[in-house]
Amino acid sequence: MEPLPEPKRLVLIGATGSIGQSTLEVIRANRSSLELVGIAAHSNADQLDAIATEFGVRHQSLYARDGLQGLIDLATLDEADVVLIAAVGTVGLRPALAAMEAGKDVALASKEILVLAGEYVMAEAKRHNCRVLPIDSEHNAIFQCLEGCPQPKHVRRLILTASGGSFRNWTTEQMAAIQPADALKHPNWSMGPKITVDSSTMANKGLEMIEARWLFDVAPGQIDVVIHPQSIVHSMVEYVDGSILAQLSPPSMTFAIQHALLHPDRAPGVTQSLDFTQALQLDFLPPDAGRFPCLRLAREAMVRGGAAPGIFNAANEVAVAAFLAERLAFLDIPHVVEETLQTVDPEVGESLDDLLEIEAEARHRARAITARFAQAKRCSSRNLS
Ligand code: MG
């Protein structure tokens, strides 16, 4: 009898978040092929302890207590094979790079890392001969559609699908009154608050275009976005002969996570797949860049390159946090992003330290710009009451 292959040993950074929880579901169903050896969360110690107990995890770290070094120690654990990074924002950048240097594969859910420093991160992965496995559902779909395509010259374009978020059919007038509670209801996906708001402004799709550019090493002009309200087709690849390949599954992150973690192996999924005994309708529409300016701003930042995508991301993070705190109007999110992009010079340098420095400056500027918009919002709401 052939001996069973050793399980892949996994470190999960962001264990208590939405992606973390879906990852645990995948591990529960694949105990013989996946073993959890390290976990980290932002600050929920009780939940982290519960996960450690359930999965017999020996190493854990709380970001709020141990800082970045705690994450780096986990990412470079001797016994780890794969490090899954699902922390909010760019906090996972240094841990991801440390994992690569230590020869681990990196499964990436935190798209902001590639938005900020995609060229650098992918070059590091190549240098250390590590795989970067996409966890984002669109990118995992493209990854699957590219399997069996050894020749990049055969790819014409990547087509990212977007649900269009909660306000796909809203008029600009309706959108002016959007409150955080409205933006936190996503029609198809259950996700964390930041990404749910990003989905409703379509900034998320903008970030994903930039993520795709680096993950798959394509030119900005080779990435398109199409609205697909059902979130069943997770993305597509068009080949030069005009054939388009798509990946379909219900909107659950378990499909992408399991594919990435078991790759190149496959196993029965933990979520029911599509049921074609029922009628199933799939719609595709062009995006409305007029009502969703974040998409245009992201594309411009992607084309401009350098630190521009990192500036886009930093300004968006600041603006979304202010919107969630009810200090900024929904429609002012793109205004903050656009003004920050106009005032911070993205071409100062291209080393990682330069990128991080410009990103910090962008946050600083975005906060000042947000404060100005917040002041205007307070004045207008006072006039209304
Ligand atoms: Mg996505």
Short mmCIF file of N, CA, C and O in Angstrom, two decimals, residues 200-302:
data_model
loop_
_atom_site.label_atom_id
_atom_site.label_comp_id
_atom_site.label_asym_id
_atom_site.label_seq_id
_atom_site.Cartn_x
_atom_site.Cartn_y
_atom_site.Cartn_z
N SER A 200 -19.40 47.77 -2.06
CA SER A 200 -20.52 48.65 -2.41
C SER A 200 -20.05 49.90 -3.17
O SER A 200 -20.83 50.50 -3.90
N THR A 201 -18.79 50.31 -3.01
CA THR A 201 -18.26 51.44 -3.79
C THR A 201 -17.55 50.95 -5.05
O THR A 201 -17.14 51.75 -5.88
N MET A 202 -17.36 49.64 -5.15
CA MET A 202 -16.57 48.97 -6.20
C MET A 202 -15.07 49.25 -6.08
O MET A 202 -14.30 48.88 -6.97
N ALA A 203 -14.65 49.87 -4.98
CA ALA A 203 -13.20 50.00 -4.73
C ALA A 203 -12.58 48.61 -4.63
O ALA A 203 -11.44 48.39 -5.04
N ASN A 204 -13.36 47.66 -4.11
CA ASN A 204 -12.85 46.29 -3.98
C ASN A 204 -12.44 45.72 -5.34
O ASN A 204 -11.39 45.11 -5.48
N LYS A 205 -13.28 45.99 -6.35
CA LYS A 205 -12.94 45.47 -7.69
C LYS A 205 -11.71 46.19 -8.23
O LYS A 205 -10.90 45.61 -8.96
N GLY A 206 -11.59 47.47 -7.87
CA GLY A 206 -10.40 48.22 -8.27
C GLY A 206 -9.15 47.60 -7.67
O GLY A 206 -8.13 47.39 -8.36
N LEU A 207 -9.22 47.29 -6.37
CA LEU A 207 -8.08 46.65 -5.70
C LEU A 207 -7.78 45.30 -6.35
O LEU A 207 -6.62 44.91 -6.53
N GLU A 208 -8.85 44.59 -6.74
CA GLU A 208 -8.67 43.26 -7.32
C GLU A 208 -8.04 43.32 -8.72
O GLU A 208 -7.32 42.41 -9.12
N MET A 209 -8.32 44.41 -9.46
CA MET A 209 -7.65 44.57 -10.77
C MET A 209 -6.13 44.64 -10.55
O MET A 209 -5.36 43.99 -11.26
N ILE A 210 -5.74 45.45 -9.57
CA ILE A 210 -4.32 45.64 -9.32
C ILE A 210 -3.69 44.34 -8.79
O ILE A 210 -2.59 43.95 -9.18
N GLU A 211 -4.45 43.66 -7.93
CA GLU A 211 -4.01 42.36 -7.41
C GLU A 211 -3.77 41.38 -8.57
O GLU A 211 -2.75 40.69 -8.63
N ALA A 212 -4.71 41.36 -9.52
CA ALA A 212 -4.61 40.44 -10.66
C ALA A 212 -3.40 40.77 -11.54
O ALA A 212 -2.73 39.88 -12.06
N ARG A 213 -3.15 42.07 -11.68
CA ARG A 213 -2.02 42.50 -12.53
C ARG A 213 -0.73 41.85 -12.07
O ARG A 213 0.06 41.35 -12.87
N TRP A 214 -0.52 41.85 -10.75
CA TRP A 214 0.75 41.31 -10.23
C TRP A 214 0.73 39.79 -10.09
O TRP A 214 1.72 39.13 -10.40
N LEU A 215 -0.40 39.26 -9.62
CA LEU A 215 -0.48 37.80 -9.43
C LEU A 215 -0.24 37.05 -10.73
O LEU A 215 0.43 36.02 -10.76
N PHE A 216 -0.81 37.60 -11.82
CA PHE A 216 -0.75 36.87 -13.09
C PHE A 216 0.16 37.54 -14.11
O PHE A 216 0.21 37.11 -15.26
N ASP A 217 0.85 38.61 -13.68
CA ASP A 217 1.84 39.26 -14.53
C ASP A 217 1.27 39.64 -15.90
O ASP A 217 1.80 39.25 -16.94
N VAL A 218 0.17 40.40 -15.88
CA VAL A 218 -0.42 40.88 -17.12
C VAL A 218 -0.38 42.42 -17.12
O VAL A 218 -0.22 43.04 -16.08
N ALA A 219 -0.54 43.01 -18.32
CA ALA A 219 -0.55 44.47 -18.42
C ALA A 219 -1.90 45.01 -17.97
O ALA A 219 -2.91 44.31 -18.06
N PRO A 220 -1.94 46.27 -17.47
CA PRO A 220 -3.22 46.85 -17.02
C PRO A 220 -4.32 46.76 -18.09
O PRO A 220 -5.48 46.52 -17.76
N GLY A 221 -3.94 46.91 -19.36
CA GLY A 221 -4.94 46.86 -20.43
C GLY A 221 -5.51 45.47 -20.66
O GLY A 221 -6.46 45.31 -21.44
N GLN A 222 -4.95 44.47 -19.99
CA GLN A 222 -5.46 43.10 -20.17
C GLN A 222 -6.45 42.69 -19.07
O GLN A 222 -6.75 41.51 -18.93
N ILE A 223 -6.89 43.67 -18.27
CA ILE A 223 -7.81 43.33 -17.18
C ILE A 223 -9.11 44.09 -17.35
O ILE A 223 -9.11 45.32 -17.44
N ASP A 224 -10.21 43.38 -17.44
CA ASP A 224 -11.53 44.00 -17.55
C ASP A 224 -12.42 43.56 -16.40
O ASP A 224 -12.16 42.55 -15.75
N VAL A 225 -13.47 44.35 -16.19
CA VAL A 225 -14.44 44.05 -15.13
C VAL A 225 -15.82 43.96 -15.76
O VAL A 225 -16.19 44.78 -16.60
N VAL A 226 -16.58 42.96 -15.36
CA VAL A 226 -17.97 42.84 -15.81
C VAL A 226 -18.86 42.61 -14.58
O VAL A 226 -18.46 41.92 -13.64
N ILE A 227 -20.02 43.26 -14.59
CA ILE A 227 -20.97 43.07 -13.48
C ILE A 227 -21.72 41.76 -13.71
O ILE A 227 -22.23 41.50 -14.80
N HIS A 228 -21.74 40.96 -12.63
CA HIS A 228 -22.43 39.67 -12.68
C HIS A 228 -23.14 39.52 -11.34
O HIS A 228 -22.55 39.05 -10.36
N PRO A 229 -24.42 39.96 -11.28
CA PRO A 229 -25.09 40.11 -9.98
C PRO A 229 -25.21 38.82 -9.18
O PRO A 229 -25.31 38.87 -7.95
N GLN A 230 -25.20 37.65 -9.83
CA GLN A 230 -25.44 36.40 -9.08
C GLN A 230 -24.21 35.88 -8.34
O GLN A 230 -24.32 34.98 -7.51
N SER A 231 -23.01 36.37 -8.64
CA SER A 231 -21.77 35.90 -8.01
C SER A 231 -21.62 34.38 -8.10
O SER A 231 -21.29 33.70 -7.12
N ILE A 232 -21.88 33.83 -9.29
CA ILE A 232 -21.72 32.39 -9.52
C ILE A 232 -20.47 32.16 -10.38
O ILE A 232 -19.67 31.27 -10.11
N VAL A 233 -20.34 32.98 -11.42
CA VAL A 233 -19.11 32.95 -12.24
C VAL A 233 -18.11 33.85 -11.52
O VAL A 233 -18.32 35.06 -11.41
N HIS A 234 -17.03 33.27 -11.02
CA HIS A 234 -16.15 34.05 -10.13
C HIS A 234 -15.09 34.84 -10.87
O HIS A 234 -14.50 35.74 -10.28
N SER A 235 -14.85 34.52 -12.10
CA SER A 235 -14.02 35.30 -13.02
C SER A 235 -13.73 34.44 -14.24
O SER A 235 -14.09 33.25 -14.25
N MET A 236 -13.14 35.06 -15.26
CA MET A 236 -12.93 34.35 -16.54
C MET A 236 -11.59 34.73 -17.14
O MET A 236 -11.01 35.76 -16.81
N VAL A 237 -11.13 33.85 -18.03
CA VAL A 237 -9.93 34.14 -18.81
C VAL A 237 -10.30 34.03 -20.28
O VAL A 237 -10.88 33.02 -20.70
N GLU A 238 -9.99 35.07 -21.04
CA GLU A 238 -10.20 35.01 -22.49
C GLU A 238 -8.86 34.72 -23.16
O GLU A 238 -7.86 35.40 -22.90
N TYR A 239 -8.85 33.70 -23.98
CA TYR A 239 -7.63 33.34 -24.73
C TYR A 239 -7.61 34.07 -26.07
O TYR A 239 -8.63 34.61 -26.50
N VAL A 240 -6.45 34.08 -26.73
CA VAL A 240 -6.32 34.87 -27.97
C VAL A 240 -7.24 34.39 -29.09
O VAL A 240 -7.59 35.16 -29.98
N ASP A 241 -7.67 33.13 -29.02
CA ASP A 241 -8.57 32.64 -30.07
C ASP A 241 -10.03 33.02 -29.79
O ASP A 241 -10.92 32.65 -30.54
N GLY A 242 -10.26 33.74 -28.68
CA GLY A 242 -11.62 34.17 -28.38
C GLY A 242 -12.36 33.26 -27.42
O GLY A 242 -13.45 33.61 -26.95
N SER A 243 -11.82 32.07 -27.13
CA SER A 243 -12.47 31.20 -26.15
C SER A 243 -12.34 31.80 -24.76
O SER A 243 -11.30 32.32 -24.38
N ILE A 244 -13.44 31.69 -24.00
CA ILE A 244 -13.43 32.21 -22.63
C ILE A 244 -13.69 31.06 -21.67
O ILE A 244 -14.66 30.32 -21.82
N LEU A 245 -12.79 30.90 -20.67
CA LEU A 245 -12.97 29.88 -19.64
C LEU A 245 -13.44 30.56 -18.35
O LEU A 245 -12.94 31.64 -18.02
N ALA A 246 -14.37 29.92 -17.67
CA ALA A 246 -14.91 30.50 -16.43
C ALA A 246 -14.88 29.46 -15.32
O ALA A 246 -14.85 28.26 -15.59
N GLN A 247 -14.86 29.91 -14.09
CA GLN A 247 -15.01 29.00 -12.95
C GLN A 247 -16.32 29.37 -12.26
O GLN A 247 -16.57 30.54 -11.97
N LEU A 248 -17.15 28.36 -11.99
CA LEU A 248 -18.46 28.59 -11.36
C LEU A 248 -18.56 27.83 -10.06
O LEU A 248 -18.13 26.67 -9.97
N SER A 249 -19.14 28.47 -9.06
CA SER A 249 -19.53 27.79 -7.82
C SER A 249 -20.42 28.75 -7.04
O SER A 249 -20.41 29.94 -7.32
N PRO A 250 -21.19 28.25 -6.08
CA PRO A 250 -21.98 29.18 -5.26
C PRO A 250 -21.06 30.15 -4.52
O PRO A 250 -19.87 29.86 -4.35
N PRO A 251 -21.59 31.31 -4.12
CA PRO A 251 -20.75 32.29 -3.45
C PRO A 251 -20.37 31.90 -2.02
O PRO A 251 -20.91 32.42 -1.06
N SER A 252 -19.44 30.97 -1.90
CA SER A 252 -18.87 30.62 -0.60
C SER A 252 -17.35 30.59 -0.76
O SER A 252 -16.84 30.03 -1.73
N MET A 253 -16.65 31.19 0.19
CA MET A 253 -15.19 31.26 0.09
C MET A 253 -14.53 29.89 0.26
O MET A 253 -13.35 29.73 -0.03
N THR A 254 -15.29 28.90 0.74
CA THR A 254 -14.67 27.60 0.98
C THR A 254 -14.12 26.99 -0.31
O THR A 254 -13.13 26.27 -0.28
N PHE A 255 -14.75 27.31 -1.45
CA PHE A 255 -14.27 26.74 -2.72
C PHE A 255 -12.85 27.23 -3.04
O PHE A 255 -11.96 26.44 -3.35
N ALA A 256 -12.68 28.56 -2.96
CA ALA A 256 -11.37 29.14 -3.30
C ALA A 256 -10.31 28.71 -2.28
O ALA A 256 -9.19 28.35 -2.65
N ILE A 257 -10.68 28.71 -1.01
CA ILE A 257 -9.71 28.38 0.05
C ILE A 257 -9.26 26.92 -0.10
O ILE A 257 -8.07 26.62 -0.05
N GLN A 258 -10.23 26.03 -0.29
CA GLN A 258 -9.87 24.61 -0.41
C GLN A 258 -9.01 24.36 -1.65
O GLN A 258 -8.03 23.62 -1.60
N HIS A 259 -9.39 25.02 -2.76
CA HIS A 259 -8.60 24.82 -3.97
C HIS A 259 -7.15 25.26 -3.76
O HIS A 259 -6.21 24.56 -4.11
N ALA A 260 -6.99 26.46 -3.16
CA ALA A 260 -5.64 27.00 -2.97
C ALA A 260 -4.83 26.13 -2.01
O ALA A 260 -3.66 25.84 -2.26
N LEU A 261 -5.45 25.68 -0.93
CA LEU A 261 -4.69 24.95 0.09
C LEU A 261 -4.35 23.53 -0.33
O LEU A 261 -3.31 22.99 0.05
N LEU A 262 -5.22 22.92 -1.12
CA LEU A 262 -4.93 21.53 -1.53
C LEU A 262 -4.16 21.46 -2.84
O LEU A 262 -3.66 20.40 -3.21
N HIS A 263 -4.09 22.59 -3.56
CA HIS A 263 -3.47 22.62 -4.88
C HIS A 263 -2.12 21.92 -4.89
O HIS A 263 -1.31 22.15 -4.02
N PRO A 264 -1.83 21.05 -5.87
CA PRO A 264 -2.64 20.73 -7.06
C PRO A 264 -3.63 19.58 -6.85
O PRO A 264 -4.24 19.12 -7.82
N ASP A 265 -3.79 19.15 -5.61
CA ASP A 265 -4.75 18.07 -5.33
C ASP A 265 -6.17 18.66 -5.24
O ASP A 265 -6.34 19.85 -5.10
N ARG A 266 -7.15 17.79 -5.33
CA ARG A 266 -8.54 18.19 -5.08
C ARG A 266 -9.20 17.17 -4.18
O ARG A 266 -8.77 16.02 -4.13
N ALA A 267 -10.25 17.61 -3.48
CA ALA A 267 -11.00 16.71 -2.60
C ALA A 267 -12.45 17.17 -2.58
O ALA A 267 -12.74 18.30 -2.99
N PRO A 268 -13.38 16.31 -2.13
CA PRO A 268 -14.78 16.74 -2.06
C PRO A 268 -14.91 18.06 -1.29
O PRO A 268 -14.25 18.26 -0.28
N GLY A 269 -15.74 18.96 -1.82
CA GLY A 269 -15.89 20.28 -1.21
C GLY A 269 -16.75 20.26 0.04
O GLY A 269 -17.47 19.30 0.29
N VAL A 270 -16.65 21.31 0.85
CA VAL A 270 -17.44 21.36 2.09
C VAL A 270 -18.77 22.05 1.88
O VAL A 270 -19.63 22.04 2.74
N THR A 271 -18.95 22.69 0.71
CA THR A 271 -20.20 23.40 0.42
C THR A 271 -20.83 22.76 -0.81
O THR A 271 -20.13 22.37 -1.75
N GLN A 272 -22.15 22.60 -0.80
CA GLN A 272 -22.89 22.08 -1.95
C GLN A 272 -22.58 22.89 -3.21
O GLN A 272 -22.54 24.11 -3.15
N SER A 273 -22.37 22.22 -4.32
CA SER A 273 -22.13 22.96 -5.56
C SER A 273 -23.47 23.35 -6.21
O SER A 273 -24.53 23.22 -5.62
N LEU A 274 -23.40 23.81 -7.46
CA LEU A 274 -24.60 24.30 -8.14
C LEU A 274 -25.55 23.16 -8.46
O LEU A 274 -25.12 22.04 -8.75
N ASP A 275 -26.83 23.48 -8.41
CA ASP A 275 -27.85 22.48 -8.67
C ASP A 275 -28.58 22.85 -9.97
O ASP A 275 -29.39 23.76 -10.00
N PHE A 276 -28.23 22.13 -11.04
CA PHE A 276 -28.80 22.48 -12.34
C PHE A 276 -30.16 21.83 -12.59
O PHE A 276 -30.72 21.95 -13.67
N THR A 277 -30.71 21.15 -11.57
CA THR A 277 -32.10 20.68 -11.72
C THR A 277 -33.05 21.84 -11.48
O THR A 277 -34.24 21.76 -11.76
N GLN A 278 -32.53 22.94 -10.91
CA GLN A 278 -33.32 24.17 -10.75
C GLN A 278 -32.90 25.15 -11.85
O GLN A 278 -31.75 25.12 -12.28
N ALA A 279 -33.83 26.03 -12.25
CA ALA A 279 -33.47 27.06 -13.23
C ALA A 279 -32.40 27.96 -12.63
O ALA A 279 -32.45 28.29 -11.44
N LEU A 280 -31.43 28.31 -13.43
CA LEU A 280 -30.34 29.16 -12.95
C LEU A 280 -30.07 30.22 -14.00
O LEU A 280 -29.78 29.90 -15.15
N GLN A 281 -30.20 31.48 -13.61
CA GLN A 281 -29.98 32.55 -14.56
C GLN A 281 -28.69 33.28 -14.24
O GLN A 281 -28.42 33.60 -13.08
N LEU A 282 -27.89 33.53 -15.25
CA LEU A 282 -26.64 34.26 -15.07
C LEU A 282 -26.68 35.51 -15.94
O LEU A 282 -26.87 35.41 -17.15
N ASP A 283 -26.51 36.68 -15.33
CA ASP A 283 -26.53 37.94 -16.08
C ASP A 283 -25.14 38.58 -16.08
O ASP A 283 -24.38 38.44 -15.11
N PHE A 284 -24.85 39.28 -17.16
CA PHE A 284 -23.58 40.01 -17.27
C PHE A 284 -23.87 41.40 -17.83
O PHE A 284 -24.56 41.53 -18.84
N LEU A 285 -23.36 42.43 -17.15
CA LEU A 285 -23.59 43.81 -17.59
C LEU A 285 -22.29 44.60 -17.48
O LEU A 285 -21.47 44.33 -16.61
N PRO A 286 -22.14 45.63 -18.34
CA PRO A 286 -20.95 46.47 -18.19
C PRO A 286 -21.06 47.31 -16.92
O PRO A 286 -22.17 47.70 -16.54
N PRO A 287 -19.95 47.61 -16.25
CA PRO A 287 -20.01 48.44 -15.04
C PRO A 287 -20.30 49.90 -15.38
O PRO A 287 -19.95 50.37 -16.46
N ASP A 288 -20.94 50.60 -14.45
CA ASP A 288 -21.24 52.01 -14.63
C ASP A 288 -20.18 52.84 -13.90
O ASP A 288 -20.27 53.07 -12.70
N ALA A 289 -19.17 53.26 -14.67
CA ALA A 289 -18.05 53.97 -14.05
C ALA A 289 -18.48 55.32 -13.51
O ALA A 289 -17.86 55.87 -12.60
N GLY A 290 -19.56 55.88 -14.05
CA GLY A 290 -20.03 57.19 -13.60
C GLY A 290 -20.50 57.14 -12.15
O GLY A 290 -20.15 58.00 -11.35
N ARG A 291 -21.28 56.13 -11.80
CA ARG A 291 -21.79 56.04 -10.42
C ARG A 291 -20.77 55.41 -9.48
O ARG A 291 -20.92 55.48 -8.27
N PHE A 292 -19.77 54.74 -10.01
CA PHE A 292 -18.77 54.07 -9.17
C PHE A 292 -17.36 54.54 -9.53
O PHE A 292 -16.57 53.79 -10.11
N PRO A 293 -17.04 55.80 -9.18
CA PRO A 293 -15.75 56.37 -9.61
C PRO A 293 -14.53 55.64 -9.04
O PRO A 293 -13.43 55.78 -9.59
N CYS A 294 -14.71 54.88 -7.96
CA CYS A 294 -13.54 54.18 -7.38
C CYS A 294 -12.91 53.22 -8.39
O CYS A 294 -11.71 52.97 -8.37
N LEU A 295 -13.75 52.69 -9.27
CA LEU A 295 -13.24 51.76 -10.28
C LEU A 295 -12.29 52.48 -11.24
O LEU A 295 -11.21 51.99 -11.57
N ARG A 296 -12.72 53.67 -11.69
CA ARG A 296 -11.88 54.47 -12.59
C ARG A 296 -10.59 54.90 -11.86
O ARG A 296 -9.49 54.81 -12.42
N LEU A 297 -10.73 55.34 -10.61
CA LEU A 297 -9.56 55.82 -9.87
C LEU A 297 -8.54 54.69 -9.69
O LEU A 297 -7.33 54.90 -9.78
N ALA A 298 -9.04 53.49 -9.43
CA ALA A 298 -8.13 52.34 -9.26
C ALA A 298 -7.41 52.03 -10.57
O ALA A 298 -6.22 51.74 -10.58
N ARG A 299 -8.16 52.10 -11.67
CA ARG A 299 -7.52 51.80 -12.95
C ARG A 299 -6.44 52.85 -13.26
O ARG A 299 -5.35 52.51 -13.70
N GLU A 300 -6.76 54.12 -13.01
CA GLU A 300 -5.77 55.17 -13.25
C GLU A 300 -4.52 54.94 -12.39
O GLU A 300 -3.39 55.11 -12.85
N ALA A 301 -4.74 54.55 -11.13
CA ALA A 301 -3.60 54.29 -10.23
C ALA A 301 -2.79 53.10 -10.74
O ALA A 301 -1.55 53.11 -10.70
N MET A 302 -3.49 52.08 -11.22
CA MET A 302 -2.80 50.89 -11.74
C MET A 302 -1.95 51.26 -12.95
O MET A 302 -0.80 50.83 -13.08
#
